[in-house]
Structure formats: structure tokens, C-alpha cells
Amino acid sequence: MSDNGYNNNDENVEEFSEESLREIAKEVVQRRIGLQNHLRVYIFVNILLFIINYLTFPLYRWHMWPLLGWGIGLGYHIFGYITFRRGSFGDDAKAGISYHVFTYLIVCAFLFWIDFLFTGTMTWSFFPIGGWGLALVIHLYVYITNRPKTGDDPRKSYLDREIDKELSKIRKN
Amino acid sequence: MFWLGKSIITKDGKKTGVSPIEYIIMAHLRSRERRNVDQAPVGQYGYELIKELNSLFEGSWVAKSGTIYPLLTKMDNDKDLLKAEKKKSPLGPIKKIYTLTEDGRHLIDSIIRENFDADKAFIDKYLALLNVFEPYINKKEDIVEDSSYLSDEKPRISNSKTKSKKKKPQGKESERFCPNCGENIQEISKFCIFCGAETSFTNERN
């Protein structure tokens, strides 16, 4: 590129310049450091809680509650970082269904664990897991049937894409 | 002229519906396409677009992300001049790339073609105007240097709009007289504008 950036013709203009890539790399590194710090604090605090629990009242293991509750938050952080790093979500609908599935799995595992801890079997956790599971199946069905097909404009809503198809049919006739 | 007013107008006085900043964004994107090999359409990452606008206007205007991103969204959703696409960067993360639409391309080409001579002529005249000041600035002569005129904290030139909002006292209220010289001062001030004496207002002439 020339001094003022507007002189050269027939150069290979790219969507991402070296400077942009550096900025993106900076964002990736900042997110990774944030996640690493989160992980370190999580481990340190939970070890501390475990020691306090063990020294004060070892009969009731209350340190498991913050470990698991915070673990859900940490799980989201890891999931967010991985999907950002890989560039997994090109459209909002895909991000929506992915987060829904992830939330369902992590929360249901947590509920099942509580249920199993207190009753020794699966008693009440069946209801939220089953009910929410049904809603998740509906969400998956809507996502699969409404997602843009090859050649469709991914920025347009399902309704707009259907209107476009209808218009093109009318024009053909 | 492209940087004044709410909407760019052509030399015939036709309104284009494109604001000066939108025009600059479109002209910048179009120039990238013109410079590209085979003049192929090419978009730009929003961060870089802002950075290049700042480089273009260095010292005279700052393109803030809070100004540019809402404009880009408006130009994409409402005006259909740009197309914002989420694309995977070579490093992996997805970023938005802004590309001119066909309409946007035709519009910016038309405006530039229409106004090209007038804009160039204006810039030449403006440069000539500035050149008059150059010798004085270089010699530092005859130029009143007072940084308080450019102070952010307390500008010497106040905003005329806020000034005009102040209501002037009506009728007899507006008649205020200096206790020293007896002149009608009208406005509330600590000192008389005629004799400079400290005022303690009175509605009666001495």
C-alpha cells in the first residue's frame, strides 16, 4: 500500500489486513488469558473451600455446591471461548441452538446429580429433564427446517426468504 | 460539496439521502474495489474501516466506533447500501465484513461522477484559502496566539444555541440600573458595562 493508501491500482486488496489479523490475535489472546485466570481462581478457591470444609465440618460436604454451581459458569466460559476461537457460529440461529443444547446438558447433569445424591436414584429430576428435553427437540426441529439452504441469504429471516421464493415463482409464471 | 449538510446534494441540487459520513464510508469502500485486482468487489473488516477513516482524517476528525458501527448497521438494514456478512477470519474467529451492495456501488459512482469537478474545484479553492495563512504560520507573525480559544474546558466561543435559550427578563424586570452611573444595564452582571462599578441591582434610576 502507498503512503496515503489510495494511490496504487491493481493491488491485492484483502478483507483482513495484517493489522486486522493482529487485532484479532490480540482478542484471542486476551480471551485465553481471561479463561486461564478464571480457571486458576476456580481451582484455588475451591481447594480453599474444601480445606475449610474438611477442617470445620467434614461430615457434610458443602464445598460441592460452589464447586458445581461455579462449574456451570466456568463451563459456559470454556464453551464460549472454544466456539469463538473456532468461529463456530456464523449465524445467530446456530449460536442459539448450540447454547440451548449446552445449557440443557450441563443443567440436567447438575439436577440429576442432586437428585441422585439425595435419593440414590432418579426420582424428581426426570420431570425437568423430560419436559425441557421436549422443548429442545422442538427447537431443534424448527432450527433444522428453517435454516437457510444453500444459495439463500443467511441474513434474511425465514419469512423474508419464503416471500422471496414466492415472488420468484410469480415472476416465472 | 460533500462534507456539509445532512444529505449529500449533487451539483443540480438533488438530494441523495446519503449523509456526509455515509458518503465517505462508501467512497472509501469503493476506492478499495477500484484499486483491487480486476476491480473485483471486496469488503472490509469494520475495525480496519474505522482505522483507515481515522488515518484519512487524522488531525481534523475522529471516527469513533460508537458513531461508525450504528451507521454501518443503518446502511445495511435500512438503506441497503452495504451488506454486512459474518466471515471466518484466517485465525478462526468470525468477524463482520462490510461490502457495498449493487445499489450502493451505483449510487456512490453516480455521486462521485456528478460532483467530481465541483469537489476538486472546491478543494483547490480551499487550499488557496489556507495558503494565504501559511507564511504567517511559518513565521509565527501576526497570528494571535491564545490557547484559551481552543480550550476544551472553558471555550471562549460559547454555544449560541444554549445562549439563545436563556430568557431575557420581560418588561420592567429588564430595566436594571447601575447605582453608580445610572445607566440601564438590562442584563444581570456583577459589574456595570458602562462604568465598571460593582452593581447591586436596582429597578430605579438614580
Short mmCIF file of C-alpha atoms in Angstrom, two decimals:
data_model
loop_
_atom_site.label_atom_id
_atom_site.label_comp_id
_atom_site.label_asym_id
_atom_site.label_seq_id
_atom_site.Cartn_x
_atom_site.Cartn_y
_atom_site.Cartn_z
CA MET A 1 0.00 0.00 0.00
CA SER A 2 1.21 3.51 -0.71
CA ASP A 3 1.83 6.26 1.82
CA ASN A 4 -1.70 7.60 1.84
CA GLY A 5 -3.25 4.26 0.97
CA TYR A 6 -5.17 5.47 -2.08
CA ASN A 7 -2.64 5.63 -4.90
CA ASN A 8 -1.95 2.13 -6.08
CA ASN A 9 -4.08 0.36 -8.61
CA ASP A 10 -4.24 -3.36 -9.25
CA GLU A 11 -3.08 -4.34 -5.81
CA ASN A 12 -4.45 -7.33 -3.99
CA VAL A 13 -6.91 -5.72 -1.58
CA GLU A 14 -7.92 -8.16 1.15
CA GLU A 15 -10.76 -8.20 3.64
CA PHE A 16 -8.42 -8.78 6.55
CA SER A 17 -5.13 -6.86 6.55
CA GLU A 18 -2.09 -7.81 8.63
CA GLU A 19 -3.08 -5.16 11.15
CA SER A 20 -6.60 -6.57 11.45
CA LEU A 21 -5.25 -10.05 11.97
CA ARG A 22 -3.02 -8.71 14.72
CA GLU A 23 -6.07 -7.13 16.37
CA ILE A 24 -8.00 -10.41 16.14
CA ALA A 25 -5.00 -12.31 17.54
CA LYS A 26 -4.91 -9.81 20.41
CA GLU A 27 -8.58 -10.50 21.15
CA VAL A 28 -7.96 -14.26 21.08
CA VAL A 29 -5.00 -13.95 23.47
CA GLN A 30 -6.94 -11.65 25.83
CA ARG A 31 -9.84 -14.11 25.94
CA ARG A 32 -7.49 -17.02 26.54
CA ILE A 33 -5.75 -15.22 29.40
CA GLY A 34 -9.16 -14.37 30.87
CA LEU A 35 -10.18 -18.01 30.74
CA GLN A 36 -6.88 -19.19 32.23
CA ASN A 37 -7.26 -16.74 35.11
CA HIS A 38 -10.84 -17.87 35.68
CA LEU A 39 -9.68 -21.47 35.80
CA ARG A 40 -6.87 -20.66 38.25
CA VAL A 41 -9.18 -18.74 40.59
CA TYR A 42 -11.78 -21.55 40.37
CA ILE A 43 -9.23 -24.19 41.36
CA PHE A 44 -7.64 -22.09 44.11
CA VAL A 45 -10.91 -21.02 45.74
CA ASN A 46 -12.43 -24.48 45.60
CA ILE A 47 -9.33 -26.05 47.17
CA LEU A 48 -9.58 -23.41 49.90
CA LEU A 49 -13.27 -24.19 50.44
CA PHE A 50 -12.53 -27.89 50.54
CA ILE A 51 -9.87 -27.35 53.25
CA ILE A 52 -12.24 -25.16 55.29
CA ASN A 53 -14.97 -27.76 54.90
CA TYR A 54 -12.65 -30.58 55.92
CA LEU A 55 -11.28 -28.74 58.96
CA THR A 56 -14.56 -27.40 60.29
CA PHE A 57 -17.36 -29.84 59.48
CA PRO A 58 -16.19 -32.88 57.50
CA LEU A 59 -19.47 -34.78 57.90
CA TYR A 60 -21.35 -32.51 55.47
CA ARG A 61 -19.51 -31.81 52.23
CA TRP A 62 -20.98 -28.40 51.45
CA HIS A 63 -17.98 -27.40 49.32
CA MET A 64 -19.54 -29.40 46.46
CA TRP A 65 -22.25 -26.76 45.95
CA PRO A 66 -19.99 -23.85 44.98
CA LEU A 67 -17.80 -26.29 43.06
CA LEU A 68 -20.71 -27.38 40.86
CA GLY A 69 -22.57 -24.06 40.71
CA TRP A 70 -19.48 -22.16 39.71
CA GLY A 71 -18.54 -25.10 37.48
CA ILE A 72 -21.60 -24.35 35.32
CA GLY A 73 -20.38 -20.75 34.90
CA LEU A 74 -16.89 -21.95 34.09
CA GLY A 75 -18.32 -24.44 31.60
CA TYR A 76 -20.04 -21.55 29.78
CA HIS A 77 -16.80 -19.61 29.74
CA ILE A 78 -14.91 -22.54 28.20
CA PHE A 79 -17.70 -23.19 25.70
CA GLY A 80 -17.77 -19.50 24.71
CA TYR A 81 -14.02 -19.42 24.23
CA ILE A 82 -13.88 -22.59 22.13
CA THR A 83 -16.72 -21.53 19.85
CA PHE A 84 -15.21 -18.05 19.45
CA ARG A 85 -11.75 -19.44 18.70
CA ARG A 86 -13.07 -21.86 16.10
CA GLY A 87 -15.51 -19.35 14.62
CA SER A 88 -18.34 -21.84 15.06
CA PHE A 89 -21.32 -19.52 14.90
CA GLY A 90 -21.80 -17.89 11.52
CA ASP A 91 -25.42 -17.09 12.27
CA ASP A 92 -27.45 -16.32 15.38
CA ALA A 93 -29.78 -19.30 14.96
CA LYS A 94 -26.86 -21.72 15.13
CA ALA A 95 -25.47 -19.97 18.21
CA GLY A 96 -28.94 -20.10 19.79
CA ILE A 97 -29.43 -23.84 19.31
CA SER A 98 -25.85 -24.62 20.37
CA TYR A 99 -26.16 -22.69 23.62
CA HIS A 100 -29.56 -24.30 24.23
CA VAL A 101 -28.14 -27.81 23.85
CA PHE A 102 -25.12 -26.96 26.01
CA THR A 103 -27.29 -25.41 28.75
CA TYR A 104 -29.64 -28.39 28.68
CA LEU A 105 -26.80 -30.89 29.07
CA ILE A 106 -24.94 -29.06 31.81
CA VAL A 107 -28.01 -28.10 33.89
CA CYS A 108 -29.66 -31.51 33.55
CA ALA A 109 -26.43 -33.22 34.63
CA PHE A 110 -26.40 -30.94 37.67
CA LEU A 111 -30.06 -31.70 38.51
CA PHE A 112 -29.54 -35.40 38.04
CA TRP A 113 -26.52 -35.32 40.34
CA ILE A 114 -28.50 -33.53 43.11
CA ASP A 115 -31.36 -36.00 42.69
CA PHE A 116 -29.02 -38.96 42.84
CA LEU A 117 -27.12 -37.54 45.82
CA PHE A 118 -30.24 -37.21 47.98
CA THR A 119 -32.40 -40.12 46.84
CA GLY A 120 -29.89 -42.57 45.42
CA THR A 121 -31.95 -42.90 42.23
CA MET A 122 -33.67 -40.76 39.55
CA THR A 123 -36.93 -39.54 41.07
CA TRP A 124 -37.93 -35.88 40.50
CA SER A 125 -35.14 -34.90 38.05
CA PHE A 126 -36.94 -36.92 35.40
CA PHE A 127 -39.60 -34.18 35.09
CA PRO A 128 -37.39 -31.16 34.21
CA ILE A 129 -35.11 -33.34 32.06
CA GLY A 130 -38.06 -34.78 30.12
CA GLY A 131 -40.08 -31.54 29.81
CA TRP A 132 -37.16 -29.41 28.81
CA GLY A 133 -35.94 -32.19 26.51
CA LEU A 134 -39.24 -32.00 24.61
CA ALA A 135 -38.83 -28.23 24.21
CA LEU A 136 -35.28 -28.79 23.00
CA VAL A 137 -36.46 -31.29 20.37
CA ILE A 138 -38.99 -28.72 19.11
CA HIS A 139 -36.24 -26.07 18.96
CA LEU A 140 -34.01 -28.48 17.01
CA TYR A 141 -36.84 -29.28 14.60
CA VAL A 142 -37.56 -25.57 13.98
CA TYR A 143 -33.85 -24.85 13.53
CA ILE A 144 -33.32 -27.66 11.02
CA THR A 145 -36.42 -26.91 8.94
CA ASN A 146 -35.98 -23.10 8.94
CA ARG A 147 -32.26 -22.73 8.48
CA PRO A 148 -31.12 -21.16 5.21
CA LYS A 149 -30.46 -23.63 2.41
CA THR A 150 -27.52 -23.37 0.01
CA GLY A 151 -27.89 -20.22 -2.06
CA ASP A 152 -30.21 -18.49 0.43
CA ASP A 153 -29.22 -15.20 2.01
CA PRO A 154 -28.32 -16.15 5.62
CA ARG A 155 -29.01 -12.61 6.80
CA LYS A 156 -32.69 -12.83 5.85
CA SER A 157 -35.31 -14.26 8.18
CA TYR A 158 -37.27 -17.40 7.33
CA LEU A 159 -40.32 -15.28 6.46
CA ASP A 160 -38.33 -13.00 4.13
CA ARG A 161 -36.77 -15.96 2.36
CA GLU A 162 -40.20 -17.53 1.83
CA ILE A 163 -41.53 -14.22 0.45
CA ASP A 164 -38.58 -14.09 -1.97
CA LYS A 165 -39.32 -17.64 -3.15
CA GLU A 166 -42.99 -16.79 -3.64
CA LEU A 167 -42.07 -13.69 -5.64
CA SER A 168 -39.68 -15.63 -7.87
CA LYS A 169 -42.42 -18.24 -8.52
CA ILE A 170 -44.83 -15.49 -9.53
CA ARG A 171 -42.24 -13.95 -11.86
CA LYS A 172 -41.57 -17.31 -13.52
CA ASN A 173 -45.28 -17.81 -14.20
CA MET B 1 -19.86 19.93 -1.58
CA PHE B 2 -19.60 16.70 0.29
CA TRP B 3 -18.90 17.44 3.92
CA LEU B 4 -21.58 19.96 4.79
CA GLY B 5 -25.26 19.46 5.47
CA LYS B 6 -27.38 16.47 6.42
CA SER B 7 -27.52 14.95 2.97
CA ILE B 8 -25.13 15.00 0.06
CA ILE B 9 -26.51 17.01 -2.82
CA THR B 10 -25.47 16.86 -6.44
CA LYS B 11 -24.44 19.95 -8.36
CA ASP B 12 -28.01 20.21 -9.64
CA GLY B 13 -29.25 20.42 -6.07
CA LYS B 14 -30.72 16.91 -5.96
CA LYS B 15 -30.73 15.28 -2.53
CA THR B 16 -29.17 11.84 -2.44
CA GLY B 17 -30.29 10.78 1.06
CA VAL B 18 -26.70 9.92 1.95
CA SER B 19 -25.09 11.74 4.87
CA PRO B 20 -21.51 13.06 4.58
CA ILE B 21 -20.10 10.27 6.80
CA GLU B 22 -22.01 7.62 4.86
CA TYR B 23 -20.63 9.13 1.68
CA ILE B 24 -17.07 8.94 2.99
CA ILE B 25 -17.55 5.30 4.06
CA MET B 26 -18.96 4.37 0.66
CA ALA B 27 -16.29 6.30 -1.24
CA HIS B 28 -13.60 4.61 0.84
CA LEU B 29 -15.02 1.12 0.20
CA ARG B 30 -15.49 1.88 -3.49
CA SER B 31 -11.92 3.13 -3.83
CA ARG B 32 -10.70 -0.19 -2.39
CA GLU B 33 -12.68 -2.02 -5.03
CA ARG B 34 -11.29 0.25 -7.75
CA ARG B 35 -7.75 -0.44 -6.57
CA ASN B 36 -8.31 -4.18 -6.31
CA VAL B 37 -7.07 -6.55 -8.99
CA ASP B 38 -9.66 -6.57 -11.81
CA GLN B 39 -11.65 -4.12 -9.70
CA ALA B 40 -13.32 -7.06 -8.01
CA PRO B 41 -15.80 -6.32 -5.20
CA VAL B 42 -14.11 -6.59 -1.84
CA GLY B 43 -15.35 -5.81 1.65
CA GLN B 44 -13.56 -4.63 4.74
CA TYR B 45 -13.47 -5.62 8.39
CA GLY B 46 -15.22 -2.94 10.48
CA TYR B 47 -12.27 -2.36 12.80
CA GLU B 48 -9.97 -1.73 9.86
CA LEU B 49 -12.50 0.52 8.15
CA ILE B 50 -12.60 2.77 11.24
CA LYS B 51 -8.83 2.74 11.48
CA GLU B 52 -8.42 3.81 7.85
CA LEU B 53 -11.04 6.54 8.22
CA ASN B 54 -9.08 7.86 11.18
CA SER B 55 -5.91 7.79 9.15
CA LEU B 56 -7.66 9.69 6.33
CA PHE B 57 -8.99 12.38 8.66
CA GLU B 58 -6.02 12.47 11.01
CA GLY B 59 -5.92 15.77 12.87
CA SER B 60 -9.30 17.00 11.69
CA TRP B 61 -11.91 14.43 12.73
CA VAL B 62 -12.05 11.27 14.83
CA ALA B 63 -14.17 8.36 13.57
CA LYS B 64 -15.39 6.74 16.77
CA SER B 65 -16.68 3.20 16.78
CA GLY B 66 -19.83 4.44 18.58
CA THR B 67 -20.56 6.63 15.54
CA ILE B 68 -19.49 4.32 12.74
CA TYR B 69 -20.98 0.95 13.77
CA PRO B 70 -24.58 2.26 14.15
CA LEU B 71 -24.17 3.96 10.77
CA LEU B 72 -22.93 0.74 9.17
CA THR B 73 -25.91 -1.13 10.64
CA LYS B 74 -28.27 1.55 9.31
CA MET B 75 -26.66 1.41 5.87
CA ASP B 76 -27.07 -2.38 5.91
CA ASN B 77 -30.55 -2.81 7.36
CA ASP B 78 -32.43 0.34 6.36
CA LYS B 79 -30.73 1.81 3.31
CA ASP B 80 -29.38 -1.37 1.71
CA LEU B 81 -26.21 0.42 0.64
CA LEU B 82 -23.92 -2.06 2.40
CA LYS B 83 -24.00 -5.75 3.11
CA ALA B 84 -22.68 -6.94 6.47
CA GLU B 85 -21.56 -10.56 6.35
CA LYS B 86 -20.14 -12.66 9.13
CA LYS B 87 -16.99 -14.28 7.80
CA LYS B 88 -14.42 -16.54 9.33
CA SER B 89 -11.08 -14.75 9.67
CA PRO B 90 -7.88 -16.64 8.79
CA LEU B 91 -7.26 -17.00 12.54
CA GLY B 92 -10.65 -18.61 13.18
CA PRO B 93 -12.92 -16.09 14.93
CA ILE B 94 -15.88 -14.79 12.96
CA LYS B 95 -15.93 -11.09 12.13
CA LYS B 96 -18.27 -8.81 10.20
CA ILE B 97 -17.19 -7.75 6.73
CA TYR B 98 -18.86 -4.73 5.13
CA THR B 99 -19.23 -4.77 1.35
CA LEU B 100 -21.06 -2.34 -0.95
CA THR B 101 -24.28 -3.63 -2.45
CA GLU B 102 -25.01 -3.16 -6.15
CA ASP B 103 -27.27 -0.22 -5.28
CA GLY B 104 -24.61 1.30 -3.05
CA ARG B 105 -21.99 0.88 -5.76
CA HIS B 106 -24.15 2.55 -8.40
CA LEU B 107 -25.12 5.37 -6.05
CA ILE B 108 -21.58 6.24 -4.98
CA ASP B 109 -20.35 6.06 -8.57
CA SER B 110 -23.14 8.39 -9.66
CA ILE B 111 -22.48 10.90 -6.87
CA ILE B 112 -18.74 10.95 -7.49
CA ARG B 113 -19.19 11.28 -11.25
CA GLU B 114 -21.70 14.08 -10.79
CA ASN B 115 -19.72 16.06 -8.20
CA PHE B 116 -16.16 15.23 -9.20
CA ASP B 117 -15.24 18.53 -10.86
CA ALA B 118 -17.08 20.67 -8.32
CA ASP B 119 -15.44 18.88 -5.39
CA LYS B 120 -11.97 19.14 -6.90
CA ALA B 121 -12.51 22.80 -7.66
CA PHE B 122 -13.65 23.42 -4.11
CA ILE B 123 -10.62 21.66 -2.67
CA ASP B 124 -8.32 23.75 -4.85
CA LYS B 125 -10.02 26.94 -3.68
CA TYR B 126 -9.90 25.82 -0.07
CA LEU B 127 -6.19 25.08 -0.39
CA ALA B 128 -5.67 28.53 -1.89
CA LEU B 129 -7.53 29.99 1.08
CA LEU B 130 -5.31 28.12 3.52
CA ASN B 131 -2.17 29.02 1.62
CA VAL B 132 -2.76 32.68 2.50
CA PHE B 133 -2.15 31.77 6.15
CA GLU B 134 0.92 29.63 5.54
CA PRO B 135 3.62 32.37 5.63
CA TYR B 136 2.19 33.80 8.85
CA ILE B 137 2.01 30.40 10.49
CA ASN B 138 5.55 29.53 9.50
CA LYS B 139 6.97 32.86 10.67
CA LYS B 140 4.70 32.92 13.70
CA GLU B 141 3.92 36.54 12.93
CA ASP B 142 0.66 38.43 13.09
CA ILE B 143 -1.18 35.40 14.38
CA VAL B 144 -2.77 35.97 17.75
CA GLU B 145 -1.77 33.03 19.85
CA ASP B 146 -4.21 32.42 22.64
CA SER B 147 -4.75 28.80 23.53
CA SER B 148 -7.86 29.65 25.54
CA TYR B 149 -9.79 29.88 22.26
CA LEU B 150 -9.24 26.15 21.75
CA SER B 151 -9.66 25.09 25.37
CA ASP B 152 -11.99 22.15 25.92
CA GLU B 153 -12.73 23.09 29.50
CA LYS B 154 -13.90 26.63 29.02
CA PRO B 155 -14.19 27.59 25.36
CA ARG B 156 -14.05 31.29 24.61
CA ILE B 157 -16.74 30.93 21.98
CA SER B 158 -19.86 29.74 23.70
CA ASN B 159 -22.59 27.74 22.04
CA SER B 160 -25.06 30.16 20.55
CA LYS B 161 -27.93 27.69 20.97
CA THR B 162 -27.55 27.48 24.73
CA LYS B 163 -27.15 31.21 24.87
CA SER B 164 -30.37 31.83 23.00
CA LYS B 165 -32.29 29.54 25.34
CA LYS B 166 -31.77 31.98 28.20
CA LYS B 167 -34.90 34.00 28.60
CA LYS B 168 -34.44 37.70 28.81
CA PRO B 169 -36.43 39.34 31.59
CA GLN B 170 -39.57 40.93 30.26
CA GLY B 171 -40.96 44.43 30.81
CA LYS B 172 -39.91 46.27 33.94
CA GLU B 173 -37.83 43.30 35.07
CA SER B 174 -35.43 44.03 32.23
CA GLU B 175 -34.80 47.55 33.46
CA ARG B 176 -31.84 47.37 35.80
CA PHE B 177 -29.80 50.44 36.54
CA CYS B 178 -26.24 50.88 37.74
CA PRO B 179 -26.16 52.52 41.20
CA ASN B 180 -23.01 54.46 40.18
CA CYS B 181 -23.67 55.89 36.72
CA GLY B 182 -27.40 55.24 36.49
CA GLU B 183 -27.26 53.55 33.07
CA ASN B 184 -29.73 50.85 32.14
CA ILE B 185 -27.68 47.62 32.31
CA GLN B 186 -30.54 45.25 31.41
CA GLU B 187 -28.55 42.06 31.89
CA ILE B 188 -27.54 40.55 35.21
CA SER B 189 -23.82 41.07 35.72
CA LYS B 190 -21.55 41.77 38.63
CA PHE B 191 -20.09 44.91 37.11
CA CYS B 192 -21.64 47.76 35.15
CA ILE B 193 -20.88 47.51 31.45
CA PHE B 194 -20.65 51.33 31.17
CA CYS B 195 -18.59 52.46 34.18
CA GLY B 196 -17.26 49.17 35.55
CA ALA B 197 -18.59 49.78 39.06
CA GLU B 198 -19.81 46.86 41.11
CA THR B 199 -23.55 46.55 40.80
CA SER B 200 -26.20 45.87 43.36
CA PHE B 201 -29.24 45.94 41.18
CA THR B 202 -31.94 48.40 41.48
CA ASN B 203 -35.01 48.83 39.33
CA GLU B 204 -34.95 52.59 39.77
CA ARG B 205 -32.69 55.05 38.02
CA ASN B 206 -30.54 57.21 40.36
#
